[in-house]
Amino acid sequence: MQKGWNRIVPYFLILPNVLIFTVFILVPVIWVLYLSLTDYTMLQAPDWVGLKNYSRLLHDSIFHRALINTAWYWVGTVVPGMAIG
């Protein structure tokens, strides 16, 4: 009896962490990935568009500028912070 209980206890101890991870991280990430593949407004049901949103994003000049700004911000803050640290 004791030997079987010792095999089950670790799973009971890790269960709360797995549940919290699933509810607060895994489910929202899957939901966001699903919504990114749809044409979604809060007033209508999502319409499936597949990778069309990503294709539009790659051809958007504002997105390219945002990537460049993010890269400059990273070079100006993260790199020096890591070097100083």
PDB file of N, CA and C in Angstrom:
ATOM      1  N   MET A   1       0.821  -1.194   0.000  1.00  0.00           N
ATOM      2  CA  MET A   1       0.000   0.000   0.000  1.00  0.00           C
ATOM      3  C   MET A   1       0.871   1.266   0.000  1.00  0.00           C
ATOM      4  N   GLN A   2       1.882   1.294   0.836  1.00  0.00           N
ATOM      5  CA  GLN A   2       2.762   2.459   0.943  1.00  0.00           C
ATOM      6  C   GLN A   2       3.516   2.690  -0.372  1.00  0.00           C
ATOM      7  N   LYS A   3       3.956   1.630  -1.016  1.00  0.00           N
ATOM      8  CA  LYS A   3       4.711   1.765  -2.258  1.00  0.00           C
ATOM      9  C   LYS A   3       3.839   2.360  -3.368  1.00  0.00           C
ATOM     10  N   GLY A   4       2.602   1.952  -3.466  1.00  0.00           N
ATOM     11  CA  GLY A   4       1.691   2.500  -4.466  1.00  0.00           C
ATOM     12  C   GLY A   4       1.370   3.969  -4.204  1.00  0.00           C
ATOM     13  N   TRP A   5       1.214   4.327  -2.940  1.00  0.00           N
ATOM     14  CA  TRP A   5       0.923   5.711  -2.573  1.00  0.00           C
ATOM     15  C   TRP A   5       2.085   6.637  -2.934  1.00  0.00           C
ATOM     16  N   ASN A   6       3.303   6.170  -2.753  1.00  0.00           N
ATOM     17  CA  ASN A   6       4.487   6.972  -3.091  1.00  0.00           C
ATOM     18  C   ASN A   6       4.582   7.244  -4.590  1.00  0.00           C
ATOM     19  N   ARG A   7       3.971   6.421  -5.393  1.00  0.00           N
ATOM     20  CA  ARG A   7       3.988   6.637  -6.835  1.00  0.00           C
ATOM     21  C   ARG A   7       2.928   7.656  -7.256  1.00  0.00           C
ATOM     22  N   ILE A   8       1.855   7.785  -6.486  1.00  0.00           N
ATOM     23  CA  ILE A   8       0.743   8.664  -6.841  1.00  0.00           C
ATOM     24  C   ILE A   8       0.933  10.079  -6.292  1.00  0.00           C
ATOM     25  N   VAL A   9       1.560  10.217  -5.155  1.00  0.00           N
ATOM     26  CA  VAL A   9       1.701  11.517  -4.482  1.00  0.00           C
ATOM     27  C   VAL A   9       2.326  12.582  -5.389  1.00  0.00           C
ATOM     28  N   PRO A  10       3.391  12.311  -6.129  1.00  0.00           N
ATOM     29  CA  PRO A  10       3.962  13.368  -6.987  1.00  0.00           C
ATOM     30  C   PRO A  10       2.955  13.923  -7.998  1.00  0.00           C
ATOM     31  N   TYR A  11       2.084  13.073  -8.511  1.00  0.00           N
ATOM     32  CA  TYR A  11       1.087  13.549  -9.473  1.00  0.00           C
ATOM     33  C   TYR A  11       0.061  14.454  -8.805  1.00  0.00           C
ATOM     34  N   PHE A  12      -0.323  14.150  -7.582  1.00  0.00           N
ATOM     35  CA  PHE A  12      -1.228  15.023  -6.842  1.00  0.00           C
ATOM     36  C   PHE A  12      -0.563  16.358  -6.527  1.00  0.00           C
ATOM     37  N   LEU A  13       0.715  16.350  -6.255  1.00  0.00           N
ATOM     38  CA  LEU A  13       1.424  17.586  -5.931  1.00  0.00           C
ATOM     39  C   LEU A  13       1.599  18.499  -7.146  1.00  0.00           C
ATOM     40  N   ILE A  14       1.755  17.914  -8.317  1.00  0.00           N
ATOM     41  CA  ILE A  14       1.949  18.714  -9.516  1.00  0.00           C
ATOM     42  C   ILE A  14       0.630  19.112 -10.174  1.00  0.00           C
ATOM     43  N   LEU A  15      -0.468  18.466  -9.801  1.00  0.00           N
ATOM     44  CA  LEU A  15      -1.764  18.726 -10.415  1.00  0.00           C
ATOM     45  C   LEU A  15      -2.195  20.196 -10.332  1.00  0.00           C
ATOM     46  N   PRO A  16      -2.091  20.893  -9.207  1.00  0.00           N
ATOM     47  CA  PRO A  16      -2.498  22.314  -9.194  1.00  0.00           C
ATOM     48  C   PRO A  16      -1.711  23.168 -10.193  1.00  0.00           C
ATOM     49  N   ASN A  17      -0.418  22.923 -10.325  1.00  0.00           N
ATOM     50  CA  ASN A  17       0.387  23.680 -11.285  1.00  0.00           C
ATOM     51  C   ASN A  17      -0.043  23.403 -12.720  1.00  0.00           C
ATOM     52  N   VAL A  18      -0.334  22.163 -13.016  1.00  0.00           N
ATOM     53  CA  VAL A  18      -0.774  21.797 -14.362  1.00  0.00           C
ATOM     54  C   VAL A  18      -2.121  22.442 -14.665  1.00  0.00           C
ATOM     55  N   LEU A  19      -3.021  22.433 -13.708  1.00  0.00           N
ATOM     56  CA  LEU A  19      -4.330  23.057 -13.914  1.00  0.00           C
ATOM     57  C   LEU A  19      -4.213  24.559 -14.109  1.00  0.00           C
ATOM     58  N   ILE A  20      -3.405  25.222 -13.307  1.00  0.00           N
ATOM     59  CA  ILE A  20      -3.218  26.667 -13.449  1.00  0.00           C
ATOM     60  C   ILE A  20      -2.585  26.993 -14.794  1.00  0.00           C
ATOM     61  N   PHE A  21      -1.571  26.242 -15.194  1.00  0.00           N
ATOM     62  CA  PHE A  21      -0.930  26.444 -16.490  1.00  0.00           C
ATOM     63  C   PHE A  21      -1.934  26.265 -17.622  1.00  0.00           C
ATOM     64  N   THR A  22      -2.740  25.224 -17.535  1.00  0.00           N
ATOM     65  CA  THR A  22      -3.712  24.941 -18.587  1.00  0.00           C
ATOM     66  C   THR A  22      -4.756  26.048 -18.685  1.00  0.00           C
ATOM     67  N   VAL A  23      -5.304  26.462 -17.563  1.00  0.00           N
ATOM     68  CA  VAL A  23      -6.386  27.442 -17.568  1.00  0.00           C
ATOM     69  C   VAL A  23      -5.905  28.832 -17.955  1.00  0.00           C
ATOM     70  N   PHE A  24      -4.766  29.251 -17.441  1.00  0.00           N
ATOM     71  CA  PHE A  24      -4.337  30.631 -17.629  1.00  0.00           C
ATOM     72  C   PHE A  24      -3.325  30.845 -18.747  1.00  0.00           C
ATOM     73  N   ILE A  25      -2.717  29.798 -19.268  1.00  0.00           N
ATOM     74  CA  ILE A  25      -1.729  29.969 -20.337  1.00  0.00           C
ATOM     75  C   ILE A  25      -2.103  29.170 -21.581  1.00  0.00           C
ATOM     76  N   LEU A  26      -2.286  27.892 -21.448  1.00  0.00           N
ATOM     77  CA  LEU A  26      -2.497  27.038 -22.616  1.00  0.00           C
ATOM     78  C   LEU A  26      -3.809  27.347 -23.340  1.00  0.00           C
ATOM     79  N   VAL A  27      -4.906  27.437 -22.614  1.00  0.00           N
ATOM     80  CA  VAL A  27      -6.202  27.718 -23.248  1.00  0.00           C
ATOM     81  C   VAL A  27      -6.211  29.092 -23.917  1.00  0.00           C
ATOM     82  N   PRO A  28      -5.739  30.172 -23.264  1.00  0.00           N
ATOM     83  CA  PRO A  28      -5.723  31.460 -23.965  1.00  0.00           C
ATOM     84  C   PRO A  28      -4.829  31.483 -25.200  1.00  0.00           C
ATOM     85  N   VAL A  29      -3.700  30.803 -25.158  1.00  0.00           N
ATOM     86  CA  VAL A  29      -2.814  30.777 -26.327  1.00  0.00           C
ATOM     87  C   VAL A  29      -3.500  30.070 -27.493  1.00  0.00           C
ATOM     88  N   ILE A  30      -4.144  28.956 -27.231  1.00  0.00           N
ATOM     89  CA  ILE A  30      -4.853  28.234 -28.292  1.00  0.00           C
ATOM     90  C   ILE A  30      -5.998  29.080 -28.836  1.00  0.00           C
ATOM     91  N   TRP A  31      -6.725  29.775 -27.948  1.00  0.00           N
ATOM     92  CA  TRP A  31      -7.833  30.624 -28.381  1.00  0.00           C
ATOM     93  C   TRP A  31      -7.334  31.778 -29.256  1.00  0.00           C
ATOM     94  N   VAL A  32      -6.213  32.395 -28.878  1.00  0.00           N
ATOM     95  CA  VAL A  32      -5.666  33.508 -29.666  1.00  0.00           C
ATOM     96  C   VAL A  32      -5.188  33.012 -31.030  1.00  0.00           C
ATOM     97  N   LEU A  33      -4.569  31.848 -31.068  1.00  0.00           N
ATOM     98  CA  LEU A  33      -4.153  31.294 -32.360  1.00  0.00           C
ATOM     99  C   LEU A  33      -5.357  31.032 -33.257  1.00  0.00           C
ATOM    100  N   TYR A  34      -6.434  30.516 -32.677  1.00  0.00           N
ATOM    101  CA  TYR A  34      -7.655  30.302 -33.456  1.00  0.00           C
ATOM    102  C   TYR A  34      -8.206  31.630 -33.977  1.00  0.00           C
ATOM    103  N   LEU A  35      -8.292  32.630 -33.092  1.00  0.00           N
ATOM    104  CA  LEU A  35      -8.830  33.924 -33.512  1.00  0.00           C
ATOM    105  C   LEU A  35      -7.953  34.607 -34.551  1.00  0.00           C
ATOM    106  N   SER A  36      -6.646  34.354 -34.521  1.00  0.00           N
ATOM    107  CA  SER A  36      -5.760  34.975 -35.508  1.00  0.00           C
ATOM    108  C   SER A  36      -6.003  34.429 -36.911  1.00  0.00           C
ATOM    109  N   LEU A  37      -6.653  33.298 -37.002  1.00  0.00           N
ATOM    110  CA  LEU A  37      -6.953  32.699 -38.303  1.00  0.00           C
ATOM    111  C   LEU A  37      -8.387  32.993 -38.749  1.00  0.00           C
ATOM    112  N   THR A  38      -9.057  33.922 -38.070  1.00  0.00           N
ATOM    113  CA  THR A  38     -10.432  34.268 -38.405  1.00  0.00           C
ATOM    114  C   THR A  38     -10.560  35.765 -38.593  1.00  0.00           C
ATOM    115  N   ASP A  39     -11.667  36.169 -39.201  1.00  0.00           N
ATOM    116  CA  ASP A  39     -12.048  37.572 -39.278  1.00  0.00           C
ATOM    117  C   ASP A  39     -13.072  37.766 -38.169  1.00  0.00           C
ATOM    118  N   TYR A  40     -12.612  38.329 -37.054  1.00  0.00           N
ATOM    119  CA  TYR A  40     -13.420  38.344 -35.843  1.00  0.00           C
ATOM    120  C   TYR A  40     -13.751  39.762 -35.407  1.00  0.00           C
ATOM    121  N   THR A  41     -15.021  39.992 -35.171  1.00  0.00           N
ATOM    122  CA  THR A  41     -15.467  41.193 -34.485  1.00  0.00           C
ATOM    123  C   THR A  41     -16.314  40.727 -33.314  1.00  0.00           C
ATOM    124  N   MET A  42     -16.429  41.535 -32.309  1.00  0.00           N
ATOM    125  CA  MET A  42     -17.167  41.121 -31.114  1.00  0.00           C
ATOM    126  C   MET A  42     -18.675  41.075 -31.371  1.00  0.00           C
ATOM    127  N   LEU A  43     -19.110  41.631 -32.487  1.00  0.00           N
ATOM    128  CA  LEU A  43     -20.534  41.663 -32.787  1.00  0.00           C
ATOM    129  C   LEU A  43     -20.993  40.502 -33.653  1.00  0.00           C
ATOM    130  N   GLN A  44     -20.059  39.800 -34.296  1.00  0.00           N
ATOM    131  CA  GLN A  44     -20.414  38.701 -35.189  1.00  0.00           C
ATOM    132  C   GLN A  44     -19.574  37.481 -34.859  1.00  0.00           C
ATOM    133  N   ALA A  45     -20.037  36.349 -35.314  1.00  0.00           N
ATOM    134  CA  ALA A  45     -19.282  35.107 -35.131  1.00  0.00           C
ATOM    135  C   ALA A  45     -18.019  35.158 -35.985  1.00  0.00           C
ATOM    136  N   PRO A  46     -16.953  34.509 -35.542  1.00  0.00           N
ATOM    137  CA  PRO A  46     -15.713  34.506 -36.330  1.00  0.00           C
ATOM    138  C   PRO A  46     -15.899  33.828 -37.691  1.00  0.00           C
ATOM    139  N   ASP A  47     -15.365  34.446 -38.724  1.00  0.00           N
ATOM    140  CA  ASP A  47     -15.354  33.868 -40.075  1.00  0.00           C
ATOM    141  C   ASP A  47     -13.952  33.380 -40.376  1.00  0.00           C
ATOM    142  N   TRP A  48     -13.819  32.127 -40.766  1.00  0.00           N
ATOM    143  CA  TRP A  48     -12.521  31.522 -41.024  1.00  0.00           C
ATOM    144  C   TRP A  48     -11.888  32.141 -42.266  1.00  0.00           C
ATOM    145  N   VAL A  49     -10.669  32.667 -42.145  1.00  0.00           N
ATOM    146  CA  VAL A  49      -9.937  33.218 -43.285  1.00  0.00           C
ATOM    147  C   VAL A  49      -8.576  32.555 -43.461  1.00  0.00           C
ATOM    148  N   GLY A  50      -8.198  31.680 -42.563  1.00  0.00           N
ATOM    149  CA  GLY A  50      -6.929  30.977 -42.671  1.00  0.00           C
ATOM    150  C   GLY A  50      -5.742  31.903 -42.476  1.00  0.00           C
ATOM    151  N   LEU A  51      -4.755  31.788 -43.333  1.00  0.00           N
ATOM    152  CA  LEU A  51      -3.520  32.572 -43.207  1.00  0.00           C
ATOM    153  C   LEU A  51      -3.605  33.944 -43.871  1.00  0.00           C
ATOM    154  N   LYS A  52      -4.794  34.329 -44.314  1.00  0.00           N
ATOM    155  CA  LYS A  52      -4.969  35.623 -44.988  1.00  0.00           C
ATOM    156  C   LYS A  52      -4.553  36.789 -44.091  1.00  0.00           C
ATOM    157  N   ASN A  53      -4.848  36.721 -42.808  1.00  0.00           N
ATOM    158  CA  ASN A  53      -4.454  37.798 -41.890  1.00  0.00           C
ATOM    159  C   ASN A  53      -2.938  37.945 -41.829  1.00  0.00           C
ATOM    160  N   TYR A  54      -2.238  36.824 -41.797  1.00  0.00           N
ATOM    161  CA  TYR A  54      -0.774  36.876 -41.739  1.00  0.00           C
ATOM    162  C   TYR A  54      -0.188  37.373 -43.056  1.00  0.00           C
ATOM    163  N   SER A  55      -0.792  37.009 -44.153  1.00  0.00           N
ATOM    164  CA  SER A  55      -0.338  37.501 -45.449  1.00  0.00           C
ATOM    165  C   SER A  55      -0.496  39.017 -45.523  1.00  0.00           C
ATOM    166  N   ARG A  56      -1.639  39.504 -45.059  1.00  0.00           N
ATOM    167  CA  ARG A  56      -1.872  40.943 -45.031  1.00  0.00           C
ATOM    168  C   ARG A  56      -0.869  41.648 -44.120  1.00  0.00           C
ATOM    169  N   LEU A  57      -0.557  41.022 -43.008  1.00  0.00           N
ATOM    170  CA  LEU A  57       0.379  41.605 -42.059  1.00  0.00           C
ATOM    171  C   LEU A  57       1.780  41.733 -42.654  1.00  0.00           C
ATOM    172  N   LEU A  58       2.213  40.730 -43.394  1.00  0.00           N
ATOM    173  CA  LEU A  58       3.546  40.762 -43.983  1.00  0.00           C
ATOM    174  C   LEU A  58       3.688  41.818 -45.069  1.00  0.00           C
ATOM    175  N   HIS A  59       2.574  42.252 -45.645  1.00  0.00           N
ATOM    176  CA  HIS A  59       2.619  43.270 -46.682  1.00  0.00           C
ATOM    177  C   HIS A  59       2.256  44.655 -46.161  1.00  0.00           C
ATOM    178  N   ASP A  60       2.151  44.822 -44.857  1.00  0.00           N
ATOM    179  CA  ASP A  60       1.751  46.087 -44.258  1.00  0.00           C
ATOM    180  C   ASP A  60       2.993  46.899 -43.870  1.00  0.00           C
ATOM    181  N   SER A  61       3.097  48.123 -44.393  1.00  0.00           N
ATOM    182  CA  SER A  61       4.272  48.951 -44.126  1.00  0.00           C
ATOM    183  C   SER A  61       4.310  49.407 -42.659  1.00  0.00           C
ATOM    184  N   ILE A  62       3.171  49.597 -42.033  1.00  0.00           N
ATOM    185  CA  ILE A  62       3.142  49.993 -40.622  1.00  0.00           C
ATOM    186  C   ILE A  62       3.720  48.877 -39.752  1.00  0.00           C
ATOM    187  N   PHE A  63       3.406  47.635 -40.087  1.00  0.00           N
ATOM    188  CA  PHE A  63       3.952  46.500 -39.343  1.00  0.00           C
ATOM    189  C   PHE A  63       5.469  46.447 -39.485  1.00  0.00           C
ATOM    190  N   HIS A  64       5.969  46.673 -40.693  1.00  0.00           N
ATOM    191  CA  HIS A  64       7.418  46.670 -40.897  1.00  0.00           C
ATOM    192  C   HIS A  64       8.083  47.766 -40.072  1.00  0.00           C
ATOM    193  N   ARG A  65       7.463  48.941 -40.031  1.00  0.00           N
ATOM    194  CA  ARG A  65       8.022  50.045 -39.237  1.00  0.00           C
ATOM    195  C   ARG A  65       8.003  49.696 -37.746  1.00  0.00           C
ATOM    196  N   ALA A  66       6.936  49.032 -37.297  1.00  0.00           N
ATOM    197  CA  ALA A  66       6.851  48.620 -35.894  1.00  0.00           C
ATOM    198  C   ALA A  66       7.945  47.612 -35.553  1.00  0.00           C
ATOM    199  N   LEU A  67       8.238  46.702 -36.469  1.00  0.00           N
ATOM    200  CA  LEU A  67       9.332  45.745 -36.244  1.00  0.00           C
ATOM    201  C   LEU A  67      10.672  46.452 -36.132  1.00  0.00           C
ATOM    202  N   ILE A  68      10.902  47.430 -36.999  1.00  0.00           N
ATOM    203  CA  ILE A  68      12.158  48.179 -36.951  1.00  0.00           C
ATOM    204  C   ILE A  68      12.261  48.951 -35.634  1.00  0.00           C
ATOM    205  N   ASN A  69      11.169  49.614 -35.229  1.00  0.00           N
ATOM    206  CA  ASN A  69      11.178  50.347 -33.965  1.00  0.00           C
ATOM    207  C   ASN A  69      11.432  49.414 -32.782  1.00  0.00           C
ATOM    208  N   THR A  70      10.836  48.236 -32.800  1.00  0.00           N
ATOM    209  CA  THR A  70      11.047  47.270 -31.730  1.00  0.00           C
ATOM    210  C   THR A  70      12.495  46.803 -31.689  1.00  0.00           C
ATOM    211  N   ALA A  71      13.089  46.579 -32.859  1.00  0.00           N
ATOM    212  CA  ALA A  71      14.487  46.160 -32.916  1.00  0.00           C
ATOM    213  C   ALA A  71      15.396  47.246 -32.346  1.00  0.00           C
ATOM    214  N   TRP A  72      15.143  48.504 -32.710  1.00  0.00           N
ATOM    215  CA  TRP A  72      15.955  49.600 -32.175  1.00  0.00           C
ATOM    216  C   TRP A  72      15.782  49.729 -30.665  1.00  0.00           C
ATOM    217  N   TYR A  73      14.564  49.574 -30.186  1.00  0.00           N
ATOM    218  CA  TYR A  73      14.317  49.632 -28.749  1.00  0.00           C
ATOM    219  C   TYR A  73      15.070  48.513 -28.038  1.00  0.00           C
ATOM    220  N   TRP A  74      15.047  47.333 -28.626  1.00  0.00           N
ATOM    221  CA  TRP A  74      15.745  46.187 -28.039  1.00  0.00           C
ATOM    222  C   TRP A  74      17.250  46.448 -27.989  1.00  0.00           C
ATOM    223  N   VAL A  75      17.794  46.945 -29.086  1.00  0.00           N
ATOM    224  CA  VAL A  75      19.236  47.226 -29.139  1.00  0.00           C
ATOM    225  C   VAL A  75      19.604  48.313 -28.129  1.00  0.00           C
ATOM    226  N   GLY A  76      18.722  49.297 -27.947  1.00  0.00           N
ATOM    227  CA  GLY A  76      19.025  50.407 -27.064  1.00  0.00           C
ATOM    228  C   GLY A  76      18.766  50.155 -25.588  1.00  0.00           C
ATOM    229  N   THR A  77      17.963  49.152 -25.265  1.00  0.00           N
ATOM    230  CA  THR A  77      17.640  48.924 -23.844  1.00  0.00           C
ATOM    231  C   THR A  77      18.065  47.544 -23.353  1.00  0.00           C
ATOM    232  N   VAL A  78      17.713  46.522 -24.065  1.00  0.00           N
ATOM    233  CA  VAL A  78      18.001  45.162 -23.592  1.00  0.00           C
ATOM    234  C   VAL A  78      19.497  44.866 -23.669  1.00  0.00           C
ATOM    235  N   VAL A  79      20.111  45.177 -24.782  1.00  0.00           N
ATOM    236  CA  VAL A  79      21.540  44.875 -24.953  1.00  0.00           C
ATOM    237  C   VAL A  79      22.384  45.609 -23.907  1.00  0.00           C
ATOM    238  N   PRO A  80      22.209  46.935 -23.721  1.00  0.00           N
ATOM    239  CA  PRO A  80      22.992  47.607 -22.676  1.00  0.00           C
ATOM    240  C   PRO A  80      22.667  47.093 -21.265  1.00  0.00           C
ATOM    241  N   GLY A  81      21.399  46.816 -21.020  1.00  0.00           N
ATOM    242  CA  GLY A  81      21.028  46.286 -19.707  1.00  0.00           C
ATOM    243  C   GLY A  81      21.684  44.950 -19.419  1.00  0.00           C
ATOM    244  N   MET A  82      21.744  44.094 -20.419  1.00  0.00           N
ATOM    245  CA  MET A  82      22.415  42.795 -20.242  1.00  0.00           C
ATOM    246  C   MET A  82      23.923  42.996 -20.068  1.00  0.00           C
ATOM    247  N   ALA A  83      24.495  43.941 -20.820  1.00  0.00           N
ATOM    248  CA  ALA A  83      25.937  44.179 -20.709  1.00  0.00           C
ATOM    249  C   ALA A  83      26.294  44.748 -19.337  1.00  0.00           C
ATOM    250  N   ILE A  84      25.463  45.664 -18.841  1.00  0.00           N
ATOM    251  CA  ILE A  84      25.727  46.243 -17.516  1.00  0.00           C
ATOM    252  C   ILE A  84      25.528  45.196 -16.421  1.00  0.00           C
ATOM    253  N   GLY A  85      24.507  44.381 -16.592  1.00  0.00           N
ATOM    254  CA  GLY A  85      24.226  43.337 -15.598  1.00  0.00           C
ATOM    255  C   GLY A  85      25.312  42.303 -15.565  1.00  0.00           C
TER     256      GLY A  85
END
